[in-house]
Amino acid sequence: MIRFDHVSCAYEKGRTVLRDLSFSLEKGEAVGLVGANGAGKSTLMKALLGLMPYEGEITVDGLKVEERNLREIRRKLGFVLQNSDNQMFMPTVAEDMLFGPLNYGMKREEAEKTVDEVLLSLGITELKGRHNHRISGGEKRMAAIATVLAMKPEVLLMDEPSSALDPWNRRMVIRTINALPVTRLIASHDLDLILDTCGRVLLLSGGRLAADGPAEEILTDRALLEKHRLELPLRFGGENPR
Amino acid sequence: MASIERAALEIREMDDLAALDSPIHALHPLAKLLTTMVYLLTVVSFGKYDLSGLFPMVLYPALLFSLSGISVKTCFYKLRMVLPLLLAVGVFNPLLDRAPLVRLGGVALSGGVISFLTFTLKGLFCLSASFLLAATTSLDSLAAALRKLRLPKMPVTLLLLSFRYVSVMMEELAAMTTAYRLRAPGQKGIRWNAWGSFLGQLLLRSMDRAEELYASMRLRGFQGDFPYAEGRPLSGRDLAYFLLVTLGLLAFRIWNVSRLLGGLLL
């Protein structure tokens, strides 16, 4: 579904963020992207979405990530940003959810039906007519996910989906992610969330792929995690500062 | 709530007003946009001494206020920063043009006073009509209507993004001001020597956010068109509204209704 072939990215000369990355994601897989701050997780997502130039080759469903394919590729990829405030720009939740489908040519009646279905599946129908600047952080995060799901993406990309969420909303997000029948790539520092949602983990360090394997295996390897400035998930005895 | 946060909220409140339900809100954005343009052109076309001819033009905003459910008070409150400028436009006219023009009872009014009142009323009518358009139509719908009028993508997209950027900048400004105040107890406002770095940071932060917001729009298929905001096609009711109001405005422009009514009564 997604293939990175010797991909490198640099913001400016001498500041390389991704270095010679190669991996692939199969259809339906749920993959966690972990790494310390500055490891290149967000850059990898941006490159995949065609938001920044790269060297090497990235393909989505056989389409190379380049200008002429971007519309088709972005239709397949749904990206949930870390900051929901930047994702929700329309006045109401419903209008925000309609934005993507209508831009991609879906008929209004069909788009409105999809919006209702998505809201129902996420259990947030009460948010439909609410104004974006009047909903809580947790509600906004769920609504942001809904705006992306309304586009019926084949791949869901999420950047820190649990940031700024209380435990109840975090649990809701985990349930939502697990219930989605699509390919998922989730970047997060919340290693417990990665364990709950992903079967496979890519560990980035200094822009390189330091490890790629089953989540249970990588996220229980204390030596590997500490070598790359990470810690065991809390459930496996991750460091408690107290 | 800090004044900056209140200002940011006020901008967002225009969306709340545009989401109300009324016969005016239900009209097609294109019909409202064209009618407003006709109204503005008609208002500015009155001569500087034609106060009596201009006066009946108050009927259009008055009708819209009553049908839309938006109060005059809300309009004047939102426009409070601009209203003083209206007075400033013609404030020197009474001093420069002192020749008596009309007599009202026993009082002679100079051409300067009449033109001052005419300019002020023109400004007030134009601002009210523009406010009512913005308060009864979402900005995205307006942008879609502008594109329907074949305006190029670039200026329309810029208009839309400017509105979004102002909100983003106000939010960043509110957050930064709060952070500053918490670490500068007892200070009134921001010290002059901190303004340079403060404004630089504000610009960088709000640009980062605006860039991410625009990326989010592009990732969901935005290419400068507004299919999501177009809604239903123009109906007979929209055309009837446009034609009736336009004919009414033209009639007010051609015939001085105030004088005609005055002639009937006296």
Short mmCIF file of N, CA and C in Angstrom, two decimals, chain B residues 103-108:
data_model
loop_
_atom_site.label_atom_id
_atom_site.label_comp_id
_atom_site.label_asym_id
_atom_site.label_seq_id
_atom_site.Cartn_x
_atom_site.Cartn_y
_atom_site.Cartn_z
N ARG B 103 -33.19 76.09 4.57
CA ARG B 103 -33.67 76.61 5.86
C ARG B 103 -34.58 75.56 6.46
N LEU B 104 -34.31 75.20 7.68
CA LEU B 104 -35.14 74.21 8.39
C LEU B 104 -35.81 74.97 9.54
N GLY B 105 -37.09 75.26 9.36
CA GLY B 105 -37.76 76.15 10.32
C GLY B 105 -37.10 77.51 10.20
N GLY B 106 -36.58 78.00 11.31
CA GLY B 106 -35.92 79.30 11.25
C GLY B 106 -34.41 79.18 11.13
N VAL B 107 -33.91 77.94 11.04
CA VAL B 107 -32.45 77.74 11.06
C VAL B 107 -31.91 77.51 9.65
N ALA B 108 -30.88 78.25 9.31
CA ALA B 108 -30.25 78.06 8.00
C ALA B 108 -29.15 77.02 8.14
#
